[in-house]
C-alpha cells in the first residue's frame, strides 16, 4: 500500500511517497492525492520510499503527470530507487514523460 506526505512552500508542493505503487494505491492517489496536487504551480514527486511499481502504478503515474502538465503544473520526479528507475527506463518512461522531469 502506498502512503504519502505533503510538504508545501507557497505554490510548491513536495509529495513524498512510501510503499508500493500498485493497484492497491490507485484509489488513494486518484481520489486524495491528485486533487491536492492540482492546487499548486510546481509539484515534486519524491520516490525515495518507493521500492516497487507495477503496471497499474506505472499507468497511474503517467496519467497523473500528463494530467498535471495539461493544467500548466510543472512536475518533477526525484529520488527514484535504481531498481525502479531501471524499470522506468526499460518501459521508456523518461522518453514518454520527458527526461527533464526526472531530477
PDB file of N, CA and C in Angstrom:
ATOM      1  N   UNK A   1       0.849  -1.191   0.000  1.00  0.00           N
ATOM      2  CA  UNK A   1       0.000   0.000   0.000  1.00  0.00           C
ATOM      3  C   UNK A   1       0.884   1.240   0.000  1.00  0.00           C
ATOM      4  N   UNK A   2       0.498   2.204  -0.777  1.00  0.00           N
ATOM      5  CA  UNK A   2       1.259   3.447  -0.875  1.00  0.00           C
ATOM      6  C   UNK A   2       0.782   4.430   0.191  1.00  0.00           C
ATOM      7  N   UNK A   3       1.720   5.139   0.755  1.00  0.00           N
ATOM      8  CA  UNK A   3       1.422   6.220   1.685  1.00  0.00           C
ATOM      9  C   UNK A   3       2.102   7.468   1.154  1.00  0.00           C
ATOM     10  N   UNK A   4       1.587   8.623   1.547  1.00  0.00           N
ATOM     11  CA  UNK A   4       2.212   9.862   1.094  1.00  0.00           C
ATOM     12  C   UNK A   4       2.150  10.913   2.189  1.00  0.00           C
ATOM     13  N   UNK A   5       3.088  11.850   2.083  1.00  0.00           N
ATOM     14  CA  UNK A   5       3.052  13.030   2.948  1.00  0.00           C
ATOM     15  C   UNK A   5       3.286  14.245   2.066  1.00  0.00           C
ATOM     16  N   UNK A   6       2.643  15.341   2.421  1.00  0.00           N
ATOM     17  CA  UNK A   6       2.711  16.572   1.637  1.00  0.00           C
ATOM     18  C   UNK A   6       3.476  17.630   2.413  1.00  0.00           C
ATOM     19  N   UNK A   7       4.394  18.307   1.714  1.00  0.00           N
ATOM     20  CA  UNK A   7       5.166  19.397   2.297  1.00  0.00           C
ATOM     21  C   UNK A   7       5.068  20.574   1.334  1.00  0.00           C
ATOM     22  N   UNK A   8       4.396  21.623   1.763  1.00  0.00           N
ATOM     23  CA  UNK A   8       4.170  22.753   0.863  1.00  0.00           C
ATOM     24  C   UNK A   8       5.010  23.958   1.254  1.00  0.00           C
ATOM     25  N   UNK A   9       5.308  24.755   0.232  1.00  0.00           N
ATOM     26  CA  UNK A   9       6.031  26.003   0.411  1.00  0.00           C
ATOM     27  C   UNK A   9       5.479  26.969  -0.637  1.00  0.00           C
ATOM     28  N   UNK A  10       4.439  27.701  -0.263  1.00  0.00           N
ATOM     29  CA  UNK A  10       3.798  28.613  -1.210  1.00  0.00           C
ATOM     30  C   UNK A  10       3.120  27.845  -2.328  1.00  0.00           C
ATOM     31  N   UNK A  11       3.574  28.082  -3.559  1.00  0.00           N
ATOM     32  CA  UNK A  11       2.996  27.417  -4.727  1.00  0.00           C
ATOM     33  C   UNK A  11       3.723  26.117  -5.078  1.00  0.00           C
ATOM     34  N   UNK A  12       4.661  25.689  -4.210  1.00  0.00           N
ATOM     35  CA  UNK A  12       5.454  24.478  -4.445  1.00  0.00           C
ATOM     36  C   UNK A  12       4.998  23.375  -3.492  1.00  0.00           C
ATOM     37  N   UNK A  13       4.802  22.174  -4.026  1.00  0.00           N
ATOM     38  CA  UNK A  13       4.398  21.030  -3.213  1.00  0.00           C
ATOM     39  C   UNK A  13       5.374  19.888  -3.430  1.00  0.00           C
ATOM     40  N   UNK A  14       5.883  19.333  -2.327  1.00  0.00           N
ATOM     41  CA  UNK A  14       6.734  18.151  -2.370  1.00  0.00           C
ATOM     42  C   UNK A  14       5.902  16.987  -1.833  1.00  0.00           C
ATOM     43  N   UNK A  15       5.721  15.964  -2.657  1.00  0.00           N
ATOM     44  CA  UNK A  15       4.934  14.786  -2.287  1.00  0.00           C
ATOM     45  C   UNK A  15       5.904  13.637  -2.059  1.00  0.00           C
ATOM     46  N   UNK A  16       5.996  13.174  -0.826  1.00  0.00           N
ATOM     47  CA  UNK A  16       6.866  12.040  -0.512  1.00  0.00           C
ATOM     48  C   UNK A  16       6.032  10.777  -0.486  1.00  0.00           C
ATOM     49  N   UNK A  17       6.393   9.843  -1.371  1.00  0.00           N
ATOM     50  CA  UNK A  17       5.695   8.566  -1.449  1.00  0.00           C
ATOM     51  C   UNK A  17       6.489   7.501  -0.710  1.00  0.00           C
ATOM     52  N   UNK A  18       5.775   6.559  -0.107  1.00  0.00           N
ATOM     53  CA  UNK A  18       6.420   5.439   0.576  1.00  0.00           C
ATOM     54  C   UNK A  18       5.555   4.199   0.380  1.00  0.00           C
ATOM     55  N   UNK A  19       6.213   3.088   0.089  1.00  0.00           N
ATOM     56  CA  UNK A  19       5.500   1.827  -0.109  1.00  0.00           C
ATOM     57  C   UNK A  19       5.528   1.402  -1.562  1.00  0.00           C
ATOM     58  N   UNK A  20       4.592   0.560  -1.917  1.00  0.00           N
ATOM     59  CA  UNK A  20       4.497   0.037  -3.282  1.00  0.00           C
ATOM     60  C   UNK A  20       3.446   0.808  -4.057  1.00  0.00           C
ATOM     61  N   UNK A  21       3.831   1.274  -5.236  1.00  0.00           N
ATOM     62  CA  UNK A  21       2.876   1.958  -6.122  1.00  0.00           C
ATOM     63  C   UNK A  21       2.260   0.881  -7.007  1.00  0.00           C
ATOM     64  N   UNK A  22       1.145   0.343  -6.527  1.00  0.00           N
ATOM     65  CA  UNK A  22       0.491  -0.751  -7.230  1.00  0.00           C
ATOM     66  C   UNK A  22      -1.022  -0.546  -7.217  1.00  0.00           C
ATOM     67  N   UNK A  23      -1.751  -1.559  -7.626  1.00  0.00           N
ATOM     68  CA  UNK A  23      -3.203  -1.435  -7.760  1.00  0.00           C
ATOM     69  C   UNK A  23      -3.870  -1.041  -6.431  1.00  0.00           C
ATOM     70  N   UNK A  24      -3.304  -1.454  -5.311  1.00  0.00           N
ATOM     71  CA  UNK A  24      -3.888  -1.126  -4.011  1.00  0.00           C
ATOM     72  C   UNK A  24      -3.862   0.376  -3.726  1.00  0.00           C
ATOM     73  N   UNK A  25      -2.901   1.090  -4.274  1.00  0.00           N
ATOM     74  CA  UNK A  25      -2.780   2.520  -4.006  1.00  0.00           C
ATOM     75  C   UNK A  25      -3.478   3.414  -5.004  1.00  0.00           C
ATOM     76  N   UNK A  26      -4.009   2.828  -6.052  1.00  0.00           N
ATOM     77  CA  UNK A  26      -4.614   3.615  -7.127  1.00  0.00           C
ATOM     78  C   UNK A  26      -5.733   4.524  -6.628  1.00  0.00           C
ATOM     79  N   UNK A  27      -6.637   3.978  -5.840  1.00  0.00           N
ATOM     80  CA  UNK A  27      -7.774   4.756  -5.359  1.00  0.00           C
ATOM     81  C   UNK A  27      -7.321   5.924  -4.487  1.00  0.00           C
ATOM     82  N   UNK A  28      -6.364   5.674  -3.603  1.00  0.00           N
ATOM     83  CA  UNK A  28      -5.849   6.726  -2.721  1.00  0.00           C
ATOM     84  C   UNK A  28      -5.235   7.858  -3.541  1.00  0.00           C
ATOM     85  N   UNK A  29      -4.422   7.499  -4.517  1.00  0.00           N
ATOM     86  CA  UNK A  29      -3.756   8.500  -5.352  1.00  0.00           C
ATOM     87  C   UNK A  29      -4.783   9.299  -6.154  1.00  0.00           C
ATOM     88  N   UNK A  30      -5.712   8.618  -6.803  1.00  0.00           N
ATOM     89  CA  UNK A  30      -6.680   9.298  -7.668  1.00  0.00           C
ATOM     90  C   UNK A  30      -7.655  10.172  -6.887  1.00  0.00           C
ATOM     91  N   UNK A  31      -8.125   9.696  -5.744  1.00  0.00           N
ATOM     92  CA  UNK A  31      -9.163  10.419  -5.015  1.00  0.00           C
ATOM     93  C   UNK A  31      -8.631  11.442  -4.020  1.00  0.00           C
ATOM     94  N   UNK A  32      -7.454  11.183  -3.442  1.00  0.00           N
ATOM     95  CA  UNK A  32      -6.931  12.074  -2.412  1.00  0.00           C
ATOM     96  C   UNK A  32      -5.769  12.938  -2.900  1.00  0.00           C
ATOM     97  N   UNK A  33      -4.793  12.286  -3.499  1.00  0.00           N
ATOM     98  CA  UNK A  33      -3.550  12.993  -3.803  1.00  0.00           C
ATOM     99  C   UNK A  33      -3.659  13.931  -5.000  1.00  0.00           C
ATOM    100  N   UNK A  34      -4.166  13.446  -6.111  1.00  0.00           N
ATOM    101  CA  UNK A  34      -4.221  14.275  -7.326  1.00  0.00           C
ATOM    102  C   UNK A  34      -5.005  15.569  -7.108  1.00  0.00           C
ATOM    103  N   UNK A  35      -6.183  15.540  -6.473  1.00  0.00           N
ATOM    104  CA  UNK A  35      -6.877  16.815  -6.227  1.00  0.00           C
ATOM    105  C   UNK A  35      -6.052  17.803  -5.396  1.00  0.00           C
ATOM    106  N   UNK A  36      -5.276  17.312  -4.445  1.00  0.00           N
ATOM    107  CA  UNK A  36      -4.399  18.195  -3.665  1.00  0.00           C
ATOM    108  C   UNK A  36      -3.280  18.781  -4.519  1.00  0.00           C
ATOM    109  N   UNK A  37      -2.749  17.989  -5.424  1.00  0.00           N
ATOM    110  CA  UNK A  37      -1.640  18.429  -6.268  1.00  0.00           C
ATOM    111  C   UNK A  37      -2.067  19.522  -7.239  1.00  0.00           C
ATOM    112  N   UNK A  38      -3.318  19.518  -7.641  1.00  0.00           N
ATOM    113  CA  UNK A  38      -3.804  20.474  -8.632  1.00  0.00           C
ATOM    114  C   UNK A  38      -3.876  21.902  -8.107  1.00  0.00           C
ATOM    115  N   UNK A  39      -3.647  22.101  -6.833  1.00  0.00           N
ATOM    116  CA  UNK A  39      -3.707  23.435  -6.222  1.00  0.00           C
ATOM    117  C   UNK A  39      -2.383  24.185  -6.305  1.00  0.00           C
ATOM    118  N   UNK A  40      -1.346  23.564  -6.848  1.00  0.00           N
ATOM    119  CA  UNK A  40       0.000  24.142  -6.838  1.00  0.00           C
ATOM    120  C   UNK A  40       0.514  24.367  -8.257  1.00  0.00           C
ATOM    121  N   UNK A  41       1.487  25.269  -8.377  1.00  0.00           N
ATOM    122  CA  UNK A  41       2.098  25.550  -9.677  1.00  0.00           C
ATOM    123  C   UNK A  41       3.225  24.581  -9.992  1.00  0.00           C
ATOM    124  N   UNK A  42       3.910  24.118  -8.940  1.00  0.00           N
ATOM    125  CA  UNK A  42       5.032  23.205  -9.102  1.00  0.00           C
ATOM    126  C   UNK A  42       4.874  22.051  -8.124  1.00  0.00           C
ATOM    127  N   UNK A  43       5.034  20.823  -8.622  1.00  0.00           N
ATOM    128  CA  UNK A  43       4.902  19.635  -7.788  1.00  0.00           C
ATOM    129  C   UNK A  43       6.113  18.740  -8.011  1.00  0.00           C
ATOM    130  N   UNK A  44       6.743  18.326  -6.918  1.00  0.00           N
ATOM    131  CA  UNK A  44       7.802  17.330  -6.987  1.00  0.00           C
ATOM    132  C   UNK A  44       7.272  16.052  -6.354  1.00  0.00           C
ATOM    133  N   UNK A  45       7.414  14.941  -7.068  1.00  0.00           N
ATOM    134  CA  UNK A  45       7.012  13.639  -6.548  1.00  0.00           C
ATOM    135  C   UNK A  45       8.285  12.914  -6.138  1.00  0.00           C
ATOM    136  N   UNK A  46       8.470  12.768  -4.830  1.00  0.00           N
ATOM    137  CA  UNK A  46       9.671  12.175  -4.267  1.00  0.00           C
ATOM    138  C   UNK A  46       9.467  10.667  -4.109  1.00  0.00           C
ATOM    139  N   UNK A  47      10.217   9.891  -4.884  1.00  0.00           N
ATOM    140  CA  UNK A  47      10.072   8.438  -4.915  1.00  0.00           C
ATOM    141  C   UNK A  47      11.028   7.721  -3.967  1.00  0.00           C
ATOM    142  N   UNK A  48      11.655   8.442  -3.063  1.00  0.00           N
ATOM    143  CA  UNK A  48      12.685   7.842  -2.204  1.00  0.00           C
ATOM    144  C   UNK A  48      12.194   6.599  -1.463  1.00  0.00           C
ATOM    145  N   UNK A  49      10.945   6.602  -1.008  1.00  0.00           N
ATOM    146  CA  UNK A  49      10.418   5.476  -0.247  1.00  0.00           C
ATOM    147  C   UNK A  49       9.681   4.436  -1.066  1.00  0.00           C
ATOM    148  N   UNK A  50       9.737   4.546  -2.399  1.00  0.00           N
ATOM    149  CA  UNK A  50       9.033   3.593  -3.266  1.00  0.00           C
ATOM    150  C   UNK A  50      10.013   2.528  -3.732  1.00  0.00           C
ATOM    151  N   UNK A  51       9.704   1.290  -3.416  1.00  0.00           N
ATOM    152  CA  UNK A  51      10.586   0.170  -3.755  1.00  0.00           C
ATOM    153  C   UNK A  51      10.063  -0.666  -4.925  1.00  0.00           C
ATOM    154  N   UNK A  52       8.761  -0.497  -5.244  1.00  0.00           N
ATOM    155  CA  UNK A  52       8.148  -1.335  -6.279  1.00  0.00           C
ATOM    156  C   UNK A  52       7.050  -0.559  -6.980  1.00  0.00           C
ATOM    157  N   UNK A  53       7.000  -0.691  -8.314  1.00  0.00           N
ATOM    158  CA  UNK A  53       5.925  -0.107  -9.110  1.00  0.00           C
ATOM    159  C   UNK A  53       5.461  -1.174 -10.095  1.00  0.00           C
ATOM    160  N   UNK A  54       4.150  -1.494 -10.064  1.00  0.00           N
ATOM    161  CA  UNK A  54       3.640  -2.465 -11.029  1.00  0.00           C
ATOM    162  C   UNK A  54       3.025  -1.725 -12.220  1.00  0.00           C
ATOM    163  N   UNK A  55       2.431  -2.468 -13.138  1.00  0.00           N
ATOM    164  CA  UNK A  55       1.897  -1.851 -14.357  1.00  0.00           C
ATOM    165  C   UNK A  55       0.766  -0.867 -14.041  1.00  0.00           C
ATOM    166  N   UNK A  56      -0.033  -1.157 -13.034  1.00  0.00           N
ATOM    167  CA  UNK A  56      -1.104  -0.242 -12.640  1.00  0.00           C
ATOM    168  C   UNK A  56      -0.517   1.064 -12.112  1.00  0.00           C
ATOM    169  N   UNK A  57       0.509   0.943 -11.277  1.00  0.00           N
ATOM    170  CA  UNK A  57       1.181   2.128 -10.738  1.00  0.00           C
ATOM    171  C   UNK A  57       1.857   2.941 -11.827  1.00  0.00           C
ATOM    172  N   UNK A  58       2.418   2.257 -12.813  1.00  0.00           N
ATOM    173  CA  UNK A  58       3.064   2.933 -13.933  1.00  0.00           C
ATOM    174  C   UNK A  58       2.040   3.735 -14.728  1.00  0.00           C
ATOM    175  N   UNK A  59       0.906   3.120 -15.008  1.00  0.00           N
ATOM    176  CA  UNK A  59      -0.154   3.824 -15.734  1.00  0.00           C
ATOM    177  C   UNK A  59      -0.677   5.001 -14.944  1.00  0.00           C
ATOM    178  N   UNK A  60      -0.845   4.814 -13.650  1.00  0.00           N
ATOM    179  CA  UNK A  60      -1.311   5.889 -12.782  1.00  0.00           C
ATOM    180  C   UNK A  60      -0.326   7.049 -12.787  1.00  0.00           C
ATOM    181  N   UNK A  61       0.960   6.743 -12.685  1.00  0.00           N
ATOM    182  CA  UNK A  61       1.986   7.788 -12.694  1.00  0.00           C
ATOM    183  C   UNK A  61       1.959   8.563 -14.012  1.00  0.00           C
ATOM    184  N   UNK A  62       1.867   7.844 -15.125  1.00  0.00           N
ATOM    185  CA  UNK A  62       1.831   8.505 -16.424  1.00  0.00           C
ATOM    186  C   UNK A  62       0.606   9.405 -16.549  1.00  0.00           C
ATOM    187  N   UNK A  63      -0.564   8.905 -16.159  1.00  0.00           N
ATOM    188  CA  UNK A  63      -1.790   9.712 -16.229  1.00  0.00           C
ATOM    189  C   UNK A  63      -1.715  10.923 -15.305  1.00  0.00           C
ATOM    190  N   UNK A  64      -1.160  10.732 -14.103  1.00  0.00           N
ATOM    191  CA  UNK A  64      -1.052  11.818 -13.144  1.00  0.00           C
ATOM    192  C   UNK A  64      -0.162  12.929 -13.688  1.00  0.00           C
ATOM    193  N   UNK A  65       1.004  12.570 -14.194  1.00  0.00           N
ATOM    194  CA  UNK A  65       1.938  13.569 -14.719  1.00  0.00           C
ATOM    195  C   UNK A  65       1.333  14.290 -15.923  1.00  0.00           C
ATOM    196  N   UNK A  66       0.741  13.542 -16.847  1.00  0.00           N
ATOM    197  CA  UNK A  66       0.132  14.157 -18.036  1.00  0.00           C
ATOM    198  C   UNK A  66      -0.999  15.100 -17.651  1.00  0.00           C
ATOM    199  N   UNK A  67      -1.847  14.668 -16.719  1.00  0.00           N
ATOM    200  CA  UNK A  67      -2.976  15.487 -16.272  1.00  0.00           C
ATOM    201  C   UNK A  67      -2.501  16.790 -15.639  1.00  0.00           C
ATOM    202  N   UNK A  68      -1.494  16.695 -14.791  1.00  0.00           N
ATOM    203  CA  UNK A  68      -0.959  17.903 -14.140  1.00  0.00           C
ATOM    204  C   UNK A  68      -0.311  18.834 -15.166  1.00  0.00           C
ATOM    205  N   UNK A  69       0.447  18.265 -16.094  1.00  0.00           N
ATOM    206  CA  UNK A  69       1.092  19.090 -17.127  1.00  0.00           C
ATOM    207  C   UNK A  69       0.060  19.809 -17.988  1.00  0.00           C
ATOM    208  N   UNK A  70      -1.032  19.132 -18.310  1.00  0.00           N
ATOM    209  CA  UNK A  70      -2.095  19.748 -19.115  1.00  0.00           C
ATOM    210  C   UNK A  70      -2.738  20.928 -18.389  1.00  0.00           C
ATOM    211  N   UNK A  71      -2.683  20.925 -17.069  1.00  0.00           N
ATOM    212  CA  UNK A  71      -3.227  22.023 -16.269  1.00  0.00           C
ATOM    213  C   UNK A  71      -2.187  23.110 -16.018  1.00  0.00           C
ATOM    214  N   UNK A  72      -1.019  22.998 -16.651  1.00  0.00           N
ATOM    215  CA  UNK A  72       0.023  24.004 -16.528  1.00  0.00           C
ATOM    216  C   UNK A  72       0.868  23.882 -15.272  1.00  0.00           C
ATOM    217  N   UNK A  73       0.832  22.722 -14.649  1.00  0.00           N
ATOM    218  CA  UNK A  73       1.596  22.494 -13.428  1.00  0.00           C
ATOM    219  C   UNK A  73       2.930  21.854 -13.796  1.00  0.00           C
ATOM    220  N   UNK A  74       4.025  22.430 -13.288  1.00  0.00           N
ATOM    221  CA  UNK A  74       5.357  21.873 -13.542  1.00  0.00           C
ATOM    222  C   UNK A  74       5.551  20.685 -12.606  1.00  0.00           C
ATOM    223  N   UNK A  75       5.913  19.535 -13.167  1.00  0.00           N
ATOM    224  CA  UNK A  75       6.063  18.305 -12.399  1.00  0.00           C
ATOM    225  C   UNK A  75       7.487  17.786 -12.512  1.00  0.00           C
ATOM    226  N   UNK A  76       8.058  17.384 -11.366  1.00  0.00           N
ATOM    227  CA  UNK A  76       9.336  16.696 -11.359  1.00  0.00           C
ATOM    228  C   UNK A  76       9.192  15.425 -10.526  1.00  0.00           C
ATOM    229  N   UNK A  77      10.049  14.461 -10.821  1.00  0.00           N
ATOM    230  CA  UNK A  77      10.101  13.206 -10.077  1.00  0.00           C
ATOM    231  C   UNK A  77      11.536  13.043  -9.600  1.00  0.00           C
ATOM    232  N   UNK A  78      11.704  12.866  -8.283  1.00  0.00           N
ATOM    233  CA  UNK A  78      13.053  12.811  -7.719  1.00  0.00           C
ATOM    234  C   UNK A  78      13.272  11.562  -6.875  1.00  0.00           C
ATOM    235  N   UNK A  79      14.548  11.287  -6.633  1.00  0.00           N
ATOM    236  CA  UNK A  79      14.996  10.230  -5.713  1.00  0.00           C
ATOM    237  C   UNK A  79      14.427   8.850  -6.044  1.00  0.00           C
ATOM    238  N   UNK A  80      14.391   8.521  -7.322  1.00  0.00           N
ATOM    239  CA  UNK A  80      13.890   7.206  -7.738  1.00  0.00           C
ATOM    240  C   UNK A  80      14.963   6.158  -7.443  1.00  0.00           C
ATOM    241  N   UNK A  81      14.563   5.098  -6.725  1.00  0.00           N
ATOM    242  CA  UNK A  81      15.481   3.990  -6.435  1.00  0.00           C
ATOM    243  C   UNK A  81      15.962   3.378  -7.747  1.00  0.00           C
ATOM    244  N   UNK A  82      17.197   2.886  -7.767  1.00  0.00           N
ATOM    245  CA  UNK A  82      17.784   2.372  -9.005  1.00  0.00           C
ATOM    246  C   UNK A  82      16.970   1.231  -9.610  1.00  0.00           C
ATOM    247  N   UNK A  83      16.471   0.321  -8.787  1.00  0.00           N
ATOM    248  CA  UNK A  83      15.668  -0.792  -9.319  1.00  0.00           C
ATOM    249  C   UNK A  83      14.407  -0.288 -10.012  1.00  0.00           C
ATOM    250  N   UNK A  84      13.763   0.705  -9.416  1.00  0.00           N
ATOM    251  CA  UNK A  84      12.554   1.280 -10.005  1.00  0.00           C
ATOM    252  C   UNK A  84      12.916   2.054 -11.278  1.00  0.00           C
ATOM    253  N   UNK A  85      14.028   2.798 -11.235  1.00  0.00           N
ATOM    254  CA  UNK A  85      14.457   3.569 -12.409  1.00  0.00           C
ATOM    255  C   UNK A  85      14.787   2.642 -13.578  1.00  0.00           C
ATOM    256  N   UNK A  86      15.357   1.487 -13.282  1.00  0.00           N
ATOM    257  CA  UNK A  86      15.647   0.515 -14.341  1.00  0.00           C
ATOM    258  C   UNK A  86      14.368   0.100 -15.059  1.00  0.00           C
ATOM    259  N   UNK A  87      13.307  -0.124 -14.305  1.00  0.00           N
ATOM    260  CA  UNK A  87      12.011  -0.480 -14.909  1.00  0.00           C
ATOM    261  C   UNK A  87      11.481   0.703 -15.719  1.00  0.00           C
ATOM    262  N   UNK A  88      11.577   1.914 -15.169  1.00  0.00           N
ATOM    263  CA  UNK A  88      11.142   3.108 -15.902  1.00  0.00           C
ATOM    264  C   UNK A  88      11.866   3.206 -17.241  1.00  0.00           C
ATOM    265  N   UNK A  89      13.178   2.950 -17.223  1.00  0.00           N
ATOM    266  CA  UNK A  89      13.971   3.066 -18.449  1.00  0.00           C
ATOM    267  C   UNK A  89      13.634   1.972 -19.454  1.00  0.00           C
ATOM    268  N   UNK A  90      13.406   0.753 -18.972  1.00  0.00           N
ATOM    269  CA  UNK A  90      13.026  -0.343 -19.868  1.00  0.00           C
ATOM    270  C   UNK A  90      11.717  -0.002 -20.579  1.00  0.00           C
ATOM    271  N   UNK A  91      10.791   0.603 -19.849  1.00  0.00           N
ATOM    272  CA  UNK A  91       9.491   0.972 -20.422  1.00  0.00           C
ATOM    273  C   UNK A  91       9.512   2.345 -21.090  1.00  0.00           C
ATOM    274  N   UNK A  92      10.677   2.954 -21.157  1.00  0.00           N
ATOM    275  CA  UNK A  92      10.907   4.242 -21.810  1.00  0.00           C
ATOM    276  C   UNK A  92      10.089   5.384 -21.199  1.00  0.00           C
ATOM    277  N   UNK A  93       9.853   5.306 -19.908  1.00  0.00           N
ATOM    278  CA  UNK A  93       9.087   6.353 -19.236  1.00  0.00           C
ATOM    279  C   UNK A  93       9.753   7.727 -19.324  1.00  0.00           C
ATOM    280  N   UNK A  94      11.092   7.821 -19.179  1.00  0.00           N
ATOM    281  CA  UNK A  94      11.709   9.154 -19.336  1.00  0.00           C
ATOM    282  C   UNK A  94      11.465   9.757 -20.719  1.00  0.00           C
ATOM    283  N   UNK A  95      11.466   8.933 -21.753  1.00  0.00           N
ATOM    284  CA  UNK A  95      11.215   9.442 -23.099  1.00  0.00           C
ATOM    285  C   UNK A  95       9.756   9.865 -23.251  1.00  0.00           C
ATOM    286  N   UNK A  96       8.844   9.105 -22.651  1.00  0.00           N
ATOM    287  CA  UNK A  96       7.416   9.395 -22.777  1.00  0.00           C
ATOM    288  C   UNK A  96       7.045  10.665 -22.017  1.00  0.00           C
ATOM    289  N   UNK A  97       7.506  10.772 -20.769  1.00  0.00           N
ATOM    290  CA  UNK A  97       7.139  11.913 -19.923  1.00  0.00           C
ATOM    291  C   UNK A  97       8.054  13.113 -20.105  1.00  0.00           C
ATOM    292  N   UNK A  98       9.272  12.860 -20.577  1.00  0.00           N
ATOM    293  CA  UNK A  98      10.265  13.918 -20.742  1.00  0.00           C
ATOM    294  C   UNK A  98      11.417  13.727 -19.766  1.00  0.00           C
ATOM    295  N   UNK A  99      12.604  13.689 -20.301  1.00  0.00           N
ATOM    296  CA  UNK A  99      13.808  13.482 -19.473  1.00  0.00           C
ATOM    297  C   UNK A  99      13.929  14.533 -18.366  1.00  0.00           C
ATOM    298  N   UNK A 100      13.454  15.770 -18.652  1.00  0.00           N
ATOM    299  CA  UNK A 100      13.606  16.881 -17.711  1.00  0.00           C
ATOM    300  C   UNK A 100      12.797  16.670 -16.421  1.00  0.00           C
ATOM    301  N   UNK A 101      11.840  15.772 -16.459  1.00  0.00           N
ATOM    302  CA  UNK A 101      11.010  15.527 -15.272  1.00  0.00           C
ATOM    303  C   UNK A 101      11.790  14.801 -14.184  1.00  0.00           C
ATOM    304  N   UNK A 102      12.699  13.939 -14.594  1.00  0.00           N
ATOM    305  CA  UNK A 102      13.460  13.124 -13.626  1.00  0.00           C
ATOM    306  C   UNK A 102      14.697  13.884 -13.162  1.00  0.00           C
ATOM    307  N   UNK A 103      14.686  14.247 -11.876  1.00  0.00           N
ATOM    308  CA  UNK A 103      15.813  15.020 -11.337  1.00  0.00           C
ATOM    309  C   UNK A 103      16.506  14.246 -10.220  1.00  0.00           C
TER     310      UNK A 103
END
